[in-house]
Each structure stands twice: as structure tokens, then as C-alpha cells.
XYZ file of C-alpha atoms in Angstrom:
286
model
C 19.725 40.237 17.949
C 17.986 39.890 14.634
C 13.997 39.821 14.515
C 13.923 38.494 11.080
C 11.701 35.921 10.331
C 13.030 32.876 7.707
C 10.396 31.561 5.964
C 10.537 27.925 5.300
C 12.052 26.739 2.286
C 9.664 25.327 -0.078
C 10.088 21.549 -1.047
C 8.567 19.926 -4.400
C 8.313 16.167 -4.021
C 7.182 13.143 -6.232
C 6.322 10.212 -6.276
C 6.053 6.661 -8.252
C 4.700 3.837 -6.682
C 3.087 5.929 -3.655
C 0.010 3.051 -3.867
C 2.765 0.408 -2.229
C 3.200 -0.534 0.878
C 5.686 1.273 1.363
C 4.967 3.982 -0.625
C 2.048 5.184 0.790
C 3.747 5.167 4.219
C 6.630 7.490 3.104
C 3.527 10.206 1.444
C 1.499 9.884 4.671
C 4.486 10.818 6.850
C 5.490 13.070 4.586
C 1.884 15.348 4.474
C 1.857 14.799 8.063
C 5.330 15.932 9.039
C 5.621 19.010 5.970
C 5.075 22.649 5.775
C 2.298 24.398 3.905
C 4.343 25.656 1.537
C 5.543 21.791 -0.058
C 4.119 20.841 -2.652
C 3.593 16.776 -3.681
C 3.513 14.951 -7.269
C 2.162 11.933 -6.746
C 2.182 9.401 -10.270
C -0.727 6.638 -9.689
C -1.914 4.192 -11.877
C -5.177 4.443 -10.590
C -6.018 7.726 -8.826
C -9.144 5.815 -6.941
C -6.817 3.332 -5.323
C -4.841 5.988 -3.914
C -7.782 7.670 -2.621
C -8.751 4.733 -0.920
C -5.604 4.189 1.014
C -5.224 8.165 1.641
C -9.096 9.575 2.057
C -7.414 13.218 2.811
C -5.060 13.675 0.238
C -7.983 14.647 -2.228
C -8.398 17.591 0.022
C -5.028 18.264 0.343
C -4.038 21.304 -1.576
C -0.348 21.091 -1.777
C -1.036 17.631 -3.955
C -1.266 17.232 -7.604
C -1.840 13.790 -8.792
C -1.139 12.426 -12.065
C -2.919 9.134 -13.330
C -2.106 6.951 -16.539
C 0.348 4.784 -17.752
C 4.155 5.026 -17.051
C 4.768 5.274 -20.565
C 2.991 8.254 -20.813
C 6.580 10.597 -21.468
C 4.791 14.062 -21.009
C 2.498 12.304 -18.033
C 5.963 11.192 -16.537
C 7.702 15.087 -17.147
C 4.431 16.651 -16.175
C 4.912 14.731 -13.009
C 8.505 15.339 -12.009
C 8.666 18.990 -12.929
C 10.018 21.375 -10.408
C 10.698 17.885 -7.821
C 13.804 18.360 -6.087
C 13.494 14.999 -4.285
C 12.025 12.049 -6.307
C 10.609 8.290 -4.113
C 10.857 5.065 -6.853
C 9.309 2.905 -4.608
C 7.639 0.248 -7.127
C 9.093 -2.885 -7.545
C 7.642 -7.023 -7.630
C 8.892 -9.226 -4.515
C 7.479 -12.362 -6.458
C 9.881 -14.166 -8.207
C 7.634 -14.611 -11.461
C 8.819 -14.352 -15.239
C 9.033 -10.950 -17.367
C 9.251 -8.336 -14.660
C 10.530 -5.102 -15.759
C 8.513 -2.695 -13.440
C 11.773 -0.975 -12.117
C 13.194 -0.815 -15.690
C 9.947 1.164 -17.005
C 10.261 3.340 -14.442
C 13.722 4.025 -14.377
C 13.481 4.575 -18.195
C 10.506 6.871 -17.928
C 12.425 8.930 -14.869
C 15.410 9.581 -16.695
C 13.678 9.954 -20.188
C 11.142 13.145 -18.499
C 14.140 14.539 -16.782
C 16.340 14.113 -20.340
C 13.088 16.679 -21.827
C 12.913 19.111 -18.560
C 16.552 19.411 -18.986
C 16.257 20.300 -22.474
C 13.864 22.739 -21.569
C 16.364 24.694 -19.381
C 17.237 28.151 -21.028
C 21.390 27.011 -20.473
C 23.049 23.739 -19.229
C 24.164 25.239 -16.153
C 20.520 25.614 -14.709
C 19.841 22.502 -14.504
C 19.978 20.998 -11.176
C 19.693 16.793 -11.227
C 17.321 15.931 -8.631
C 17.633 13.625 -5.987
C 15.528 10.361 -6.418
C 15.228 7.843 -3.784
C 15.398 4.566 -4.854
C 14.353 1.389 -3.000
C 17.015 -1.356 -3.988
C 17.787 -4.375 -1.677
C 20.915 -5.437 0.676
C 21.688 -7.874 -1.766
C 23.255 -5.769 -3.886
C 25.204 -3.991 -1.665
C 28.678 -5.705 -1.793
C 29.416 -4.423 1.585
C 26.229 -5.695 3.584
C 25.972 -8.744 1.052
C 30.124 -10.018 2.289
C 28.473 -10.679 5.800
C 26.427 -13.472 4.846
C 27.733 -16.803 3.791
C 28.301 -17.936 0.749
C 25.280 -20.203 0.455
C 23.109 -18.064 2.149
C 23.920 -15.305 -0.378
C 23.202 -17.625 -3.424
C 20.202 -18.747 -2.034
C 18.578 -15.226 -1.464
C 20.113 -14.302 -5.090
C 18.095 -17.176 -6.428
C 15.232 -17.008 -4.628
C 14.213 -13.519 -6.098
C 16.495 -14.282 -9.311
C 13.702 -12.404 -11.525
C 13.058 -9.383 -9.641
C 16.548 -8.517 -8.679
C 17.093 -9.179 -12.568
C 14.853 -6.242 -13.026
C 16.238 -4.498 -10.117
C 19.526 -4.468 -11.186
C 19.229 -3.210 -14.884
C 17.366 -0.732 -12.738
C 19.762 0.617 -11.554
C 22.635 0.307 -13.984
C 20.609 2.574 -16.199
C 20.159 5.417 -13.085
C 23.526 5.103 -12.348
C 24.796 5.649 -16.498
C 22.952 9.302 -16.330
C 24.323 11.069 -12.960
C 24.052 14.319 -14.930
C 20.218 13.690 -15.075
C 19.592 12.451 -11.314
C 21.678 12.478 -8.261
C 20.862 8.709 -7.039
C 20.546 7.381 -3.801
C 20.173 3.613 -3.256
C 18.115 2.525 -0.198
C 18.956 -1.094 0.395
C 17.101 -2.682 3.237
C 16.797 -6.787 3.705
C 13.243 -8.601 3.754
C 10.427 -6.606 4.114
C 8.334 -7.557 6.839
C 4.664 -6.266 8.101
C 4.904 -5.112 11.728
C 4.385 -1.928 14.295
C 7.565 0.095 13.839
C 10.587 -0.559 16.337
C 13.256 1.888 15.569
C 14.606 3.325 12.083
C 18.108 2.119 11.896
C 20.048 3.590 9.181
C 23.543 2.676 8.148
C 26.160 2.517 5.391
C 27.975 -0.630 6.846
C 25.337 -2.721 7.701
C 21.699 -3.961 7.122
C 20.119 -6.188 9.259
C 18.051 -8.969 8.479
C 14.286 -7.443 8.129
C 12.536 -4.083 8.261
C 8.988 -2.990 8.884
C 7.497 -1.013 6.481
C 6.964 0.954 9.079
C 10.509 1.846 9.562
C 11.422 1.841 6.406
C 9.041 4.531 5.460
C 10.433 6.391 8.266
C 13.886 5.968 7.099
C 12.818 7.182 3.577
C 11.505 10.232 4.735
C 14.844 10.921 6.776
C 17.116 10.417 3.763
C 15.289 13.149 2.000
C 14.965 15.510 4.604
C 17.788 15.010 6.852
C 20.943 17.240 4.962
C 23.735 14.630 6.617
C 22.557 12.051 3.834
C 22.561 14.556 0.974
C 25.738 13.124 -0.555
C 25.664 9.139 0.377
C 24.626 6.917 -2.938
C 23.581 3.753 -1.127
C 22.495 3.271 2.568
C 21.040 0.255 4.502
C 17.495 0.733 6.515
C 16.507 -1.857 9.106
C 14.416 -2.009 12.417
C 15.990 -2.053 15.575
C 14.200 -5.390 16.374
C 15.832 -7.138 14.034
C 19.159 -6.998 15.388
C 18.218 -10.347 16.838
C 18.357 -12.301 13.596
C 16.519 -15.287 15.265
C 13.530 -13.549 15.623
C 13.110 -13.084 11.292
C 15.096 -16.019 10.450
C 12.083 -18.700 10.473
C 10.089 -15.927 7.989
C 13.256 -15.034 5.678
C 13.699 -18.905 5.214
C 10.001 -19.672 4.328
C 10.121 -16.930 1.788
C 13.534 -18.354 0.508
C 12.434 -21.114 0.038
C 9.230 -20.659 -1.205
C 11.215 -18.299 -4.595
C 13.486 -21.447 -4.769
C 10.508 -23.336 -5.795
C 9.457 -20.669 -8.186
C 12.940 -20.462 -9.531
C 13.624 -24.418 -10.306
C 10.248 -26.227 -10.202
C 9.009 -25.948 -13.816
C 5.285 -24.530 -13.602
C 5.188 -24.367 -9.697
C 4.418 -20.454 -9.500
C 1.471 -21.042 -11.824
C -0.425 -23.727 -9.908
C 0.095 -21.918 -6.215
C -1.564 -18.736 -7.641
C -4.363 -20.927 -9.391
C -4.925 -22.903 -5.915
C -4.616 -19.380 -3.913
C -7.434 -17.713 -6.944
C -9.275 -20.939 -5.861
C -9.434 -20.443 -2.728
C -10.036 -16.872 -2.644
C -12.743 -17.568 -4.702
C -14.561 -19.805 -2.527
C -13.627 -17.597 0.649
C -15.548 -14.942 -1.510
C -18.872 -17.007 -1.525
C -19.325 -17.762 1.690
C -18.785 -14.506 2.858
C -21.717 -13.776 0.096
């Protein structure tokens, strides 16, 4: 028998959008559950809101954080250097006008990877990383042909200006697979609950997931070597098997990106009723 020790392989991760809900789920899991010897690139807009949400990970030695804009090219390269697994987990649920979050980011992804692979001493050492992308159900023609028809042109509607953004996305990713090796992770509505069971699937997606378990399935698609080699995957939780239980939620937020969609000016006055009201929650709290 052999008494030689293996030591662990070291792992180089980064991040954009790790502030997000989900975000910040998949980095705590991820410092919780690594080795020593990982290391974490984290890109923030603003390093202080990240220390908020994550009081350690100032502390944490295996962490390098980058702050500043995402058009900030050798920010961006600086960032992903040396990552062999990449999260994209930013993105807008509101259905508002000129969203192009996910294209920025997509661009600035493949436009720091385009210089590190330039900086390679010959083609063949360059190794695309893998970048984990959150996408939606909606655009998975496999999970999207078990809804009906209406229902499908509803939800396409209802977030109309987000998946727009979305979509072009990913069309640009999936142009360059010589720069990044993408993986599409395509859960349904998004839905803020205690974790009930990571369910992860290429033929199906149910209704809702927690961010919760969708953090959880995150960090299993980049750690887990039977997923190395999929390109789009649904996460749910287990709960929601039992589509009654999210349906009266999904619909309200369907209907409510309808409205945004088709009633002329109806986005603007809900947020300037909600700032209202905010406000005057604000003083009499003061």
C-alpha cells in the first residue's frame, strides 16, 4: 500500500456579481466548503457592500477583490487571471427599459480572456475556462416545450427586457467557445426561502428555486467533475415539485411585468409611489 500523501489540487475562482442574492450565497458556500490552498477573485462594484454582506472575507487570505467599473478591461483581466472556473451571476429581474447588464459583462469576460489569451507564450496553452452562467428556463427549448403555449408567451413577455439582455448574453458567450467553455444554469422564478433540496437536471426545471438551492446547485456544477462537459442544466428546489405551492407568486410577478411591458408609463409611477412610501417609512422610523 502506498503512504503517499496527494495534496489537494489548487482551485482559482472568480466572480461577477458576488453582491447578488445569489451571488453572495454561491462565495459563502464556496469559502466555507474550500481548501486553503483556493484562491477567490471576487469583481465588486463597491468593495464596502460586499463587506457588509460577507464581514470575514476581508480577513480571508485566499481572496483578492477587485473594485471599479466593468468597463475597466485590465480591472476585468486583472480579475479573471489564472480562474479556472468563472460565476456571472448579475442580471435585472425587472422588466424596465435599456438593460444591458449581462451584455457588459459578457463583453468584458470574453474581451479580458481575448488579452490573457494573447498573453500565452503559444496557442496551445491556453486553456478556456469554465464560466457559470445564470440564464433562465425560458430559454431552454427543452424545459420551455412543457409549458403551454400561453403560459410561455406570457412569461416571455413579462420579463421581455431582461431576457432581451439575457439572450444577446449569451449569443455572444456562445460565438467565442475557444475563449470560455460555457455552461448555462437555467432555473425558473427565483424565490426567497430556507433551502429544500438542490435538484439538478438536464430535462427538466421546475417551477421556482430558493436562492438557497440555487447557490447550492452552483457550487455543485463547478465542483462536481460529472457536470464538467454539460452546456445548459436546470436547478430547482425539491419543494417545488408541487407547482401549486409557487403558482399564486409566479402569476403575481407575471402579471405584474405584463403591466410594465404594455401599460405606457406604469413602471415609472409604481417605483415613484414605492420611493414615496419608503420615504415616509424612513421618517417615522426617525
Amino acid at each position: 500500500m502506498s503512504n503517499t500523501t496527494h495534496k489537494p489540487t489548487k482551485r482559482h475562482f472568480a466572480f461577477l456579481g458576488a453582491t447578488g442574492n445569489t451571488g453572495r450565497l454561491i462565495l459563502s458556500k464556496l469559502l466555507t466548503a474550500t481548501t486553503p490552498e483556493d484562491k477567490f477573485s471576487i469583481y465588486v462594484r463597491s468593495r464596502t457592500k460586499l463587506e457588509a454582506l460577507i464581514p470575514s472575507i476581508s480577513l480571508d487570505k485566499r481572496v483578492v477583490i477587485f473594485e471599479g467599473s466593468i468597463k475597466d478591461e485590465s480591472l476585468i483581466k486583472d480579475c479573471l487571471s489564472g480562474a479556472q472556473t468563472i460565476f456571472c451571476t448579475v442580471g435585472e429581474n425587472e422588466n424596465i427599459p435599456n438593460i444591458t447588464v449581462l451584455q457588459d459583462s459578457a463583453q468584458a469576460i470574453l474581451t479580458a480572456l481575448s488579452r490573457l489569451r494573447l498573453e500565452t507564450r503559444t496557442p496551445s496553452e491556453w486553456t478556456a475556462p469554465r464560466l457559470l452562467f445564470l440564464s433562465s428556463a425560458t430559454w431552454n427549448p427543452r424545459f420551455a416545450a412543457d409549458r403551454p403555449a400561453l403560459i410561455h408567451w406570457m412569461i416571455s413577455n413579462a420579463f421581455a427586457r431582461p431576457y432581451s439582455d439575457l439572450v444577446k448574453a449569451q449569443e455572444t458567450l456562445k460565438s467565442n467557445p475557444d475563449l470560455v467553455d460555457l455552461l448555462l444554469v437555467q432555473p425558473n422564478a427565483l424565490v426567497k426561502e430556507p433551502a429544500t433540496g438542490c435538484v439538478i437536471s438536464t430535462e427538466f426545471a421546475y417551477m421556482a428555486v430558493s436562492y438557497e438551492d440555487l447557490a447550492e446547485g452552483f457550487v455543485r456544477l463547478a465542483t462536481m467533475p460529472q457536470y464538467s462537459d454539460i452546456a445548459a442544466i436546470g436547478v430547482s428546489s425539491a419543494r417545488a415539485k408541487n407547482v401549486l405551492l409557487y403558482a399564486p407568486f409566479v402569476f403575481g410577478k407575471i402579471i405584474r411585468g405584463l403591466l410594465f411591458q404594455f401599460v405606457p408609463g406604469y413602471w415609472q409611477l409604481e417605483y415613484a409611489i414605492t420611493r414615496r412610501l419608503d420615504g415616509l417609512k424612513g421618517k417615522k422610523k426617525v
